[in-house]
PDB file of C-alpha atoms in Angstrom:
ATOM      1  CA  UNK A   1      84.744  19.051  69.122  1.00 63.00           C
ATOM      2  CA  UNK A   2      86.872  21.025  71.740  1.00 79.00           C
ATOM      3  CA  UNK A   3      85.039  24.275  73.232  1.00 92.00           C
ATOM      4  CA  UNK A   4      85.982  27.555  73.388  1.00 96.00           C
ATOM      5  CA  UNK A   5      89.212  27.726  75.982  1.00 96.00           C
ATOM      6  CA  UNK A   6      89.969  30.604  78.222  1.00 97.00           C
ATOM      7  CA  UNK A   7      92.917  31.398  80.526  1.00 97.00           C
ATOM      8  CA  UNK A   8      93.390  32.197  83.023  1.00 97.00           C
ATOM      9  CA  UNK A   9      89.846  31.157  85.220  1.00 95.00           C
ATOM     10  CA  UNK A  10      90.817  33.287  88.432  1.00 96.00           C
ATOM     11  CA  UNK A  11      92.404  36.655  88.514  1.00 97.00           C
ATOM     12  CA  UNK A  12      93.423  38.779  91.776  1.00 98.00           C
ATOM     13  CA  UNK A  13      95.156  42.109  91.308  1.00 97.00           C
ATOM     14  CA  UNK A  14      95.266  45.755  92.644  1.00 97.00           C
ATOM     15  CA  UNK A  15      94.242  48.517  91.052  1.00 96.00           C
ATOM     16  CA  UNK A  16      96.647  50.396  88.487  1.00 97.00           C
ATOM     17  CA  UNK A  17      97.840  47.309  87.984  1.00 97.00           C
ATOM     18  CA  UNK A  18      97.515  45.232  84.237  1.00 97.00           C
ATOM     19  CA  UNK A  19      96.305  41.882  83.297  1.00 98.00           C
ATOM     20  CA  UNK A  20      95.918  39.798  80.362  1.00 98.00           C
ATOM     21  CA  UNK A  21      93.388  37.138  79.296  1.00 97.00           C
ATOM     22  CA  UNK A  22      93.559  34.886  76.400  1.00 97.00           C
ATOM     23  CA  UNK A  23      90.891  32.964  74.121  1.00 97.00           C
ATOM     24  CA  UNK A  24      91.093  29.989  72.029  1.00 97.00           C
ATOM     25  CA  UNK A  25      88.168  29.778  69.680  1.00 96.00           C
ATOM     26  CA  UNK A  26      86.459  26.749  68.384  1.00 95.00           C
ATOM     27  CA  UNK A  27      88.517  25.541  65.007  1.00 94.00           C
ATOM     28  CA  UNK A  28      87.411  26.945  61.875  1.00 92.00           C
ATOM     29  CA  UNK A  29      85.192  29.659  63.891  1.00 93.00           C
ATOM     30  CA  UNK A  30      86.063  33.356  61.820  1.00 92.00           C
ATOM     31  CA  UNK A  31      84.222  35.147  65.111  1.00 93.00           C
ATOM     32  CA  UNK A  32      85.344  35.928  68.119  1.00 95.00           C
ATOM     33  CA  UNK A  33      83.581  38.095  70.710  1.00 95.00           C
ATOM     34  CA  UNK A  34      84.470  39.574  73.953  1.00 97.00           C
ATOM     35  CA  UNK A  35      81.788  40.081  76.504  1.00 96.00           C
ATOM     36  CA  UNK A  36      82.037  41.509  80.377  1.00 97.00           C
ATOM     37  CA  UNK A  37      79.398  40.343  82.762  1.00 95.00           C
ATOM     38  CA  UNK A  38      79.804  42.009  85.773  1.00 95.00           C
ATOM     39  CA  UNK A  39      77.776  40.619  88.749  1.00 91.00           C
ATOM     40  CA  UNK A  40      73.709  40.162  88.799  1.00 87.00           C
ATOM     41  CA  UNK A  41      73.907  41.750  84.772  1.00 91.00           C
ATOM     42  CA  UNK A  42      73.996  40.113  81.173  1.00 92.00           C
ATOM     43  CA  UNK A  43      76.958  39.896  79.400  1.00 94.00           C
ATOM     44  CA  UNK A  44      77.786  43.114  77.561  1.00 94.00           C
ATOM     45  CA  UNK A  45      79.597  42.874  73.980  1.00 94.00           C
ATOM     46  CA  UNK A  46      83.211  44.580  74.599  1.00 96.00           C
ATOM     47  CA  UNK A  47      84.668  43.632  70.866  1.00 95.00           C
ATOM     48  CA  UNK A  48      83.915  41.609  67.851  1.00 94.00           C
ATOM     49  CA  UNK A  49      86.205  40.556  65.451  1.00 94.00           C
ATOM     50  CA  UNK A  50      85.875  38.451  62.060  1.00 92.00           C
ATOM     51  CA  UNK A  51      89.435  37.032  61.682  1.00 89.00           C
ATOM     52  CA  UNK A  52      91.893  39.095  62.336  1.00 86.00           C
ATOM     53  CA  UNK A  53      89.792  42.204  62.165  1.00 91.00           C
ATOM     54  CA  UNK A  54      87.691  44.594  64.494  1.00 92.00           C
ATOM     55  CA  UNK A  55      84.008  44.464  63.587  1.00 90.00           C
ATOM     56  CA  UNK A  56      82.508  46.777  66.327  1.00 89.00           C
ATOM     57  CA  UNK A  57      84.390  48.009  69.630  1.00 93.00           C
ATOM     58  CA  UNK A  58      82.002  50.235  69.824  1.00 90.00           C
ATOM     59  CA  UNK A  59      81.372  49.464  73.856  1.00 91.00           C
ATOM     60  CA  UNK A  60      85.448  48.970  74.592  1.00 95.00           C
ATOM     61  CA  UNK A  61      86.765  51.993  76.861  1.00 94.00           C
ATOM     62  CA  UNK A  62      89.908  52.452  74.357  1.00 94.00           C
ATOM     63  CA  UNK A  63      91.691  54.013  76.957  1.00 95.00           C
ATOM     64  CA  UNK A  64      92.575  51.331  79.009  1.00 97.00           C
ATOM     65  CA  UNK A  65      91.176  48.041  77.544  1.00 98.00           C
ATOM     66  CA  UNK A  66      92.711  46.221  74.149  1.00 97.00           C
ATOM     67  CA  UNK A  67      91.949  43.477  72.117  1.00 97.00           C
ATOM     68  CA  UNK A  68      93.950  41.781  69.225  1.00 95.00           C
ATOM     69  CA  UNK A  69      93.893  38.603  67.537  1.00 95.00           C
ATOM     70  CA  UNK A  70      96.865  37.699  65.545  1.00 82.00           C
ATOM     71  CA  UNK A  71      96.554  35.618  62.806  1.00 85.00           C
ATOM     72  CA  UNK A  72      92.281  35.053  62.876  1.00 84.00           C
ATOM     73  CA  UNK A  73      93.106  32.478  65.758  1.00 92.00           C
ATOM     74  CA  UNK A  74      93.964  33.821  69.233  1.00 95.00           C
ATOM     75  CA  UNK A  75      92.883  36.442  70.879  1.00 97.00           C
ATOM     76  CA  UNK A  76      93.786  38.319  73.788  1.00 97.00           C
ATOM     77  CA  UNK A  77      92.483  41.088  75.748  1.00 98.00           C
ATOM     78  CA  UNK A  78      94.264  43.379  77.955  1.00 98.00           C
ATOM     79  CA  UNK A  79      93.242  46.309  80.968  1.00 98.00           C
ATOM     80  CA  UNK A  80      95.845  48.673  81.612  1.00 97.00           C
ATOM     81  CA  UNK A  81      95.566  50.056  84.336  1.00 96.00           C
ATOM     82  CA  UNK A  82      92.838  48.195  85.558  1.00 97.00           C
ATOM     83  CA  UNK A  83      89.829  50.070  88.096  1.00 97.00           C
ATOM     84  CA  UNK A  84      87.658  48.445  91.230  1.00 97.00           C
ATOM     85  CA  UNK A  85      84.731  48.667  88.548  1.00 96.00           C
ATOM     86  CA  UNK A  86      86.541  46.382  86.072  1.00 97.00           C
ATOM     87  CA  UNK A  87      85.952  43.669  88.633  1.00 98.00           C
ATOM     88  CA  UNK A  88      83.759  41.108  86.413  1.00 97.00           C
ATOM     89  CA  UNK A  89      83.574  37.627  84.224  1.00 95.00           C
ATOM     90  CA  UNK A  90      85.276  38.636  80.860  1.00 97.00           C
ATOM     91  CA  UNK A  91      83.464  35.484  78.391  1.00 96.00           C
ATOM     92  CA  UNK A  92      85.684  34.481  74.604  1.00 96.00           C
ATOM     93  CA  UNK A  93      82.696  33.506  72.260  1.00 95.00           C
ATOM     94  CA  UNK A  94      83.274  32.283  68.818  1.00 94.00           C
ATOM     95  CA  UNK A  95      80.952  31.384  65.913  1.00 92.00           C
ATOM     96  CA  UNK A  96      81.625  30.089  62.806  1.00 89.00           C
ATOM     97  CA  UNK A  97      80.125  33.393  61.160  1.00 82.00           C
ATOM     98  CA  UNK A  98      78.899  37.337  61.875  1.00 78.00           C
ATOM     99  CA  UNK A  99      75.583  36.799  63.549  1.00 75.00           C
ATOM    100  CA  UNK A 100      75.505  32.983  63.729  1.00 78.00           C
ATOM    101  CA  UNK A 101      75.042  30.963  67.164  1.00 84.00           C
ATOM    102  CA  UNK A 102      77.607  31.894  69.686  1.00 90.00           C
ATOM    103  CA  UNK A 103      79.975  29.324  71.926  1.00 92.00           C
ATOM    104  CA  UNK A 104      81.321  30.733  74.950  1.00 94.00           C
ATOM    105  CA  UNK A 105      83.887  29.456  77.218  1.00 95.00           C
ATOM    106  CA  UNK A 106      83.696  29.260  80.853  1.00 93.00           C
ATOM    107  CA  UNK A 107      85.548  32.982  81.565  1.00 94.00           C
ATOM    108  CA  UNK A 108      88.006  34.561  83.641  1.00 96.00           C
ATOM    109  CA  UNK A 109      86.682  35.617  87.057  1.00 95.00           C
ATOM    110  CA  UNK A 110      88.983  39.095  87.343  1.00 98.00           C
ATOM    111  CA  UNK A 111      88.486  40.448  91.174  1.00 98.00           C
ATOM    112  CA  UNK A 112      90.083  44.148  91.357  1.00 98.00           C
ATOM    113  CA  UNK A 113      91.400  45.262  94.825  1.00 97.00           C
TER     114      UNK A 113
ATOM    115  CA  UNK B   1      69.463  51.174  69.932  1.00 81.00           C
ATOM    116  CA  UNK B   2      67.953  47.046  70.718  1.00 89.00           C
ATOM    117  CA  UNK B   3      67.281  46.487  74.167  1.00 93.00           C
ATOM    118  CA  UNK B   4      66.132  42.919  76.080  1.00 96.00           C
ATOM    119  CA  UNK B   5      64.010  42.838  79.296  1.00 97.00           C
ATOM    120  CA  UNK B   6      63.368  40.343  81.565  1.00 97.00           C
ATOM    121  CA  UNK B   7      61.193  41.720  84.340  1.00 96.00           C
ATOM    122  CA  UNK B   8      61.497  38.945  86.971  1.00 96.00           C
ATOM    123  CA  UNK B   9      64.704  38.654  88.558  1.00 96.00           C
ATOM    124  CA  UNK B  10      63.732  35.042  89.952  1.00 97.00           C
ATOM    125  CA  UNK B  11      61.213  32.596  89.076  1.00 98.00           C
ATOM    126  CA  UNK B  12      60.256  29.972  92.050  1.00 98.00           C
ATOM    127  CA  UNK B  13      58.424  26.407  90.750  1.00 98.00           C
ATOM    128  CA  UNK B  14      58.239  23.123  91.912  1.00 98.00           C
ATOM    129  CA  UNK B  15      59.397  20.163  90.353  1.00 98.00           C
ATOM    130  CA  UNK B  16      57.016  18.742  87.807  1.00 97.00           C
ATOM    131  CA  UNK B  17      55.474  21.982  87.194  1.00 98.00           C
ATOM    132  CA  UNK B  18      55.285  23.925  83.934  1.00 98.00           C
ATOM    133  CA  UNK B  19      57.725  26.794  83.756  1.00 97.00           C
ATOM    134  CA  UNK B  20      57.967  30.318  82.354  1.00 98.00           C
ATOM    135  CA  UNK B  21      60.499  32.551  81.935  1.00 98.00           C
ATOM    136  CA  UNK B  22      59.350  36.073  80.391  1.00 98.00           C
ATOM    137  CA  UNK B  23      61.552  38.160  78.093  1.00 98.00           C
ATOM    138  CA  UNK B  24      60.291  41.233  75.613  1.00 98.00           C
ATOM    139  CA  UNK B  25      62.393  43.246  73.573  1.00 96.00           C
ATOM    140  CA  UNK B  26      63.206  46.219  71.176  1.00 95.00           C
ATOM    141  CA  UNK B  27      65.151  45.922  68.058  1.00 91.00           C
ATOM    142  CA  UNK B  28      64.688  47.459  64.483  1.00 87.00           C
ATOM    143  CA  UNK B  29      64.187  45.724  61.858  1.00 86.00           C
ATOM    144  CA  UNK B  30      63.146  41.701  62.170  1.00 88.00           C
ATOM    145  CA  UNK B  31      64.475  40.145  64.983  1.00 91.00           C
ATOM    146  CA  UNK B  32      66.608  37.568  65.720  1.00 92.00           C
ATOM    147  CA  UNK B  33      65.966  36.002  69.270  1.00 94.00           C
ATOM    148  CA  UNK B  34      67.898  33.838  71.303  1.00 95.00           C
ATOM    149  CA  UNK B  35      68.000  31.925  74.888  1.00 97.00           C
ATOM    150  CA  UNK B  36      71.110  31.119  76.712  1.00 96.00           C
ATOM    151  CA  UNK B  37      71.800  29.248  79.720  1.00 96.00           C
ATOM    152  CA  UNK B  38      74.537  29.802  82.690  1.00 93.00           C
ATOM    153  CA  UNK B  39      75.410  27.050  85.347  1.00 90.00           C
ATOM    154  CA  UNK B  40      78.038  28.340  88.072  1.00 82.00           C
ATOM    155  CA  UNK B  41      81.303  28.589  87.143  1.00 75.00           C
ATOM    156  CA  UNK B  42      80.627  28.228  83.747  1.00 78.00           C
ATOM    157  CA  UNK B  43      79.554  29.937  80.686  1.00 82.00           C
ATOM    158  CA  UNK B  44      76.838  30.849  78.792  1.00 91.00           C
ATOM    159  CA  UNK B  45      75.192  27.577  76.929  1.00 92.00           C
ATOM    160  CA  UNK B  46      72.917  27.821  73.887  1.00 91.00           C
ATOM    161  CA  UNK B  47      69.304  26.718  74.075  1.00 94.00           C
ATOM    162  CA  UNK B  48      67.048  27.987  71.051  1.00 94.00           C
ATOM    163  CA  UNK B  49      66.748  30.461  69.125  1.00 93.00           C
ATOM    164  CA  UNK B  50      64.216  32.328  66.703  1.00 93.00           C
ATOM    165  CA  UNK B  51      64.922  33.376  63.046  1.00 89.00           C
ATOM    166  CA  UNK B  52      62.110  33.134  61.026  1.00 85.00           C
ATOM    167  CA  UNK B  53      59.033  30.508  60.274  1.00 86.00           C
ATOM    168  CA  UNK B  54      57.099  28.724  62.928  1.00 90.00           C
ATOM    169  CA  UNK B  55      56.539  31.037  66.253  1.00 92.00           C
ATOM    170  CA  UNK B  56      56.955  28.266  68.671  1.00 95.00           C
ATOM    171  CA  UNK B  57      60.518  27.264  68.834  1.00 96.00           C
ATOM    172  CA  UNK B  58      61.747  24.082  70.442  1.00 96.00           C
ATOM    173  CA  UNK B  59      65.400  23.736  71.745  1.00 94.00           C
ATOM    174  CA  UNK B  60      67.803  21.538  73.635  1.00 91.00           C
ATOM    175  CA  UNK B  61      66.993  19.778  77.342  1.00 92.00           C
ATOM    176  CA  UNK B  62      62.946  19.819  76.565  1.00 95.00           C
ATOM    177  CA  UNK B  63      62.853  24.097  76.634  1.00 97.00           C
ATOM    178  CA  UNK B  64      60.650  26.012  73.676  1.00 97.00           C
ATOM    179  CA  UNK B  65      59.863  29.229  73.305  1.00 98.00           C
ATOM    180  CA  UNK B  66      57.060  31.336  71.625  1.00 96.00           C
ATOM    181  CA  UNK B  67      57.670  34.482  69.533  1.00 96.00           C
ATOM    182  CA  UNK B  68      55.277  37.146  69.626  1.00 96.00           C
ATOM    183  CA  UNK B  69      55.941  40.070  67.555  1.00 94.00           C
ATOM    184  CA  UNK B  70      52.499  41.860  68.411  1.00 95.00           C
ATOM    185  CA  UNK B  71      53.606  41.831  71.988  1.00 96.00           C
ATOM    186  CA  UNK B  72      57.881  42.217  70.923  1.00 96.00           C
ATOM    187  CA  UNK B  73      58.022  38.774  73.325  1.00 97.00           C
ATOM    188  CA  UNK B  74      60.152  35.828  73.357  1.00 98.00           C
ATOM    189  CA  UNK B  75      59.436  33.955  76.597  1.00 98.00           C
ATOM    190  CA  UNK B  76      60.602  30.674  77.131  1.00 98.00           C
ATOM    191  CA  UNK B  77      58.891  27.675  78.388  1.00 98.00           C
ATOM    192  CA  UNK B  78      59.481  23.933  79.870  1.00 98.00           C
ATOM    193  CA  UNK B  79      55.989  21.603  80.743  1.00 97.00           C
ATOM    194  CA  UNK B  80      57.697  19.858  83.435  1.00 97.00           C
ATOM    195  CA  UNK B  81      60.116  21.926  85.230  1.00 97.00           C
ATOM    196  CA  UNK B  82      63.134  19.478  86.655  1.00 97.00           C
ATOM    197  CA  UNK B  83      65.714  20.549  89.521  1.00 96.00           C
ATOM    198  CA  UNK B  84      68.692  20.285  87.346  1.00 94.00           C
ATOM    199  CA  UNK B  85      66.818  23.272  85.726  1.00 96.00           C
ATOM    200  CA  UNK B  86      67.541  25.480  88.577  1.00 96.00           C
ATOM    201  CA  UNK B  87      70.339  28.033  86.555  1.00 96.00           C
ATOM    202  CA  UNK B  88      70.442  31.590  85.501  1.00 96.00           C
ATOM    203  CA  UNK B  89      68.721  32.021  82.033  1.00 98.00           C
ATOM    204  CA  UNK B  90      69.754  35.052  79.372  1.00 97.00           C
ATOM    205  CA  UNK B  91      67.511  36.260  77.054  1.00 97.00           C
ATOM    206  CA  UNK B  92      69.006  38.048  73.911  1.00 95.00           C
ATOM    207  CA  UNK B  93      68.217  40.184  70.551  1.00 94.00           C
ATOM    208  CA  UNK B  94      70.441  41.232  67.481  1.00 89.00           C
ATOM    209  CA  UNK B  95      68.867  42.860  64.494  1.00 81.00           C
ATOM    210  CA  UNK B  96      68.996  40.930  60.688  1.00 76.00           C
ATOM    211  CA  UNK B  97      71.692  43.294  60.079  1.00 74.00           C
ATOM    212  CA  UNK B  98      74.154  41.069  62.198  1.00 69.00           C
ATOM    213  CA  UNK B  99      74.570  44.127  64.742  1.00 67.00           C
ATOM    214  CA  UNK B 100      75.743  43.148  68.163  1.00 83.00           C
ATOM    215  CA  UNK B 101      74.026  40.835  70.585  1.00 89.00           C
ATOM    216  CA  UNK B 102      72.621  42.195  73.484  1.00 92.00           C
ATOM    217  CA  UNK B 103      71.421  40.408  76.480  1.00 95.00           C
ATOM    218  CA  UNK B 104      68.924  41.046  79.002  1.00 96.00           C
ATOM    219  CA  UNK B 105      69.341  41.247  82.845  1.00 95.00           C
ATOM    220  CA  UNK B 106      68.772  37.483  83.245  1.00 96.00           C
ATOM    221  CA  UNK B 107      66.349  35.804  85.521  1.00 97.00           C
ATOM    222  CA  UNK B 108      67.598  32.914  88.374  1.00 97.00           C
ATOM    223  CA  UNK B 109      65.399  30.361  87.877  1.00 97.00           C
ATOM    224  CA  UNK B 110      64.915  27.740  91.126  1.00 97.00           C
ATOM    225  CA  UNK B 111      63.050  24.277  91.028  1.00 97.00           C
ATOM    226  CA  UNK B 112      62.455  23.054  94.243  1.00 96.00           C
ATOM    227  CA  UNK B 113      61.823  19.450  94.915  1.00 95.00           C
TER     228      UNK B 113
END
């Protein structure tokens, strides 16, 4: 069974500027989480969906982060403009339901200059 | 609001030893307790978790853990530490409502030879 995939692994970029990450959950999984780790701390739930809706974003600062995932699949999330402090792991996790054992993927390093 | 903490930061142990890793936590409701595991460069991988039934929980590469609800503890624990242990390790909580998971701090765990 494939894992969770993530893309890019590495990300450099100056501050103001935007970037984009995409996930590709395990088959058949209806939820997808996305979590930021920043350095030395535990991953931190940004957004949950269950298919192609949003469960909680409760933790998401709206006004420059985004999430979607188009057709219960995909999903990608987006910082625009992106700050020194958004420097951090950004992990896809899926599971197969709301609250069941999560799969992550191996993240996207994101350094902010 | 749930809350994990794991009070050491790094736990030192030599190879062949038995190994403890401490976690408590704060949730409402009946908890739902899980251990992850993170190699470098790579993400989070599931060892165990609690749900209900028997406190002592066994869980992938020889690991178990022991639920305590008098002391709100979840602490995980190998009898013969190995090298190839040597990772960070996550603790986390999420209530029986399906809320959010939330992780601890994580603690570096080193087995020296």
């Amino acid at each position: 069974e494939a894992g969770v995939a993530q893309s890019p692994r590495y990300k450099i970029i100056e501050k103001r500027q935007s970037v984009a990450f995409w996930c590709n959950p395990i088959s058949g999984h209806a939820t997808l989480y996305w979590y930021q780790q920043i350095l030395g701390q535990g991953p931190k739930l940004l957004i949950q969906f269950q298919n192609n809706g949003v469960v909680d974003d409760s933790q998401l600062p709206k006004d420059r982060f985004s999430a979607e995932r188009l057709k219960g699949v995909d999903s990608t999330l987006k910082i625009q403009p992106a700050k020194l402090e958004d420097s951090a792991v950004y992990l896809c996790a899926s599971s197969p339901t709301a609250g069941g054992e999560q799969y992550f993927g191996p993240g996207t390093r994101l350094t902010v200059t | 609001a749930q809350s994990v903490a794991q009070p050491e930061d790094q736990v030192n142990v030599a190879e062949g030893n038995p190994l403890t890793v401490k976690c408590t936590y704060s949730v409402s409701g009946n908890p739902y307790l899980f251990w992850y595991v993170q190699y470098p460069n790579r993400g989070l991988q599931f060892l165990l978790k609690y749900i209900t039934g028997d406190n002592l929980v066994k869980g992938s590469y020889g690991f178990e853990a022991e639920f305590n609800k008098s002391q709100t503890s979840f602490h995980l624990k190998k009898p013969s530490a190995l090298v190839s242990d040597s990772a960070l390790y996550f603790c986390a909580v999420r209530d029986d409502a399906g809320n959010m998971l939330t992780f601890g701090g994580g603690t570096r765990l080193m087995v020296k030879p």
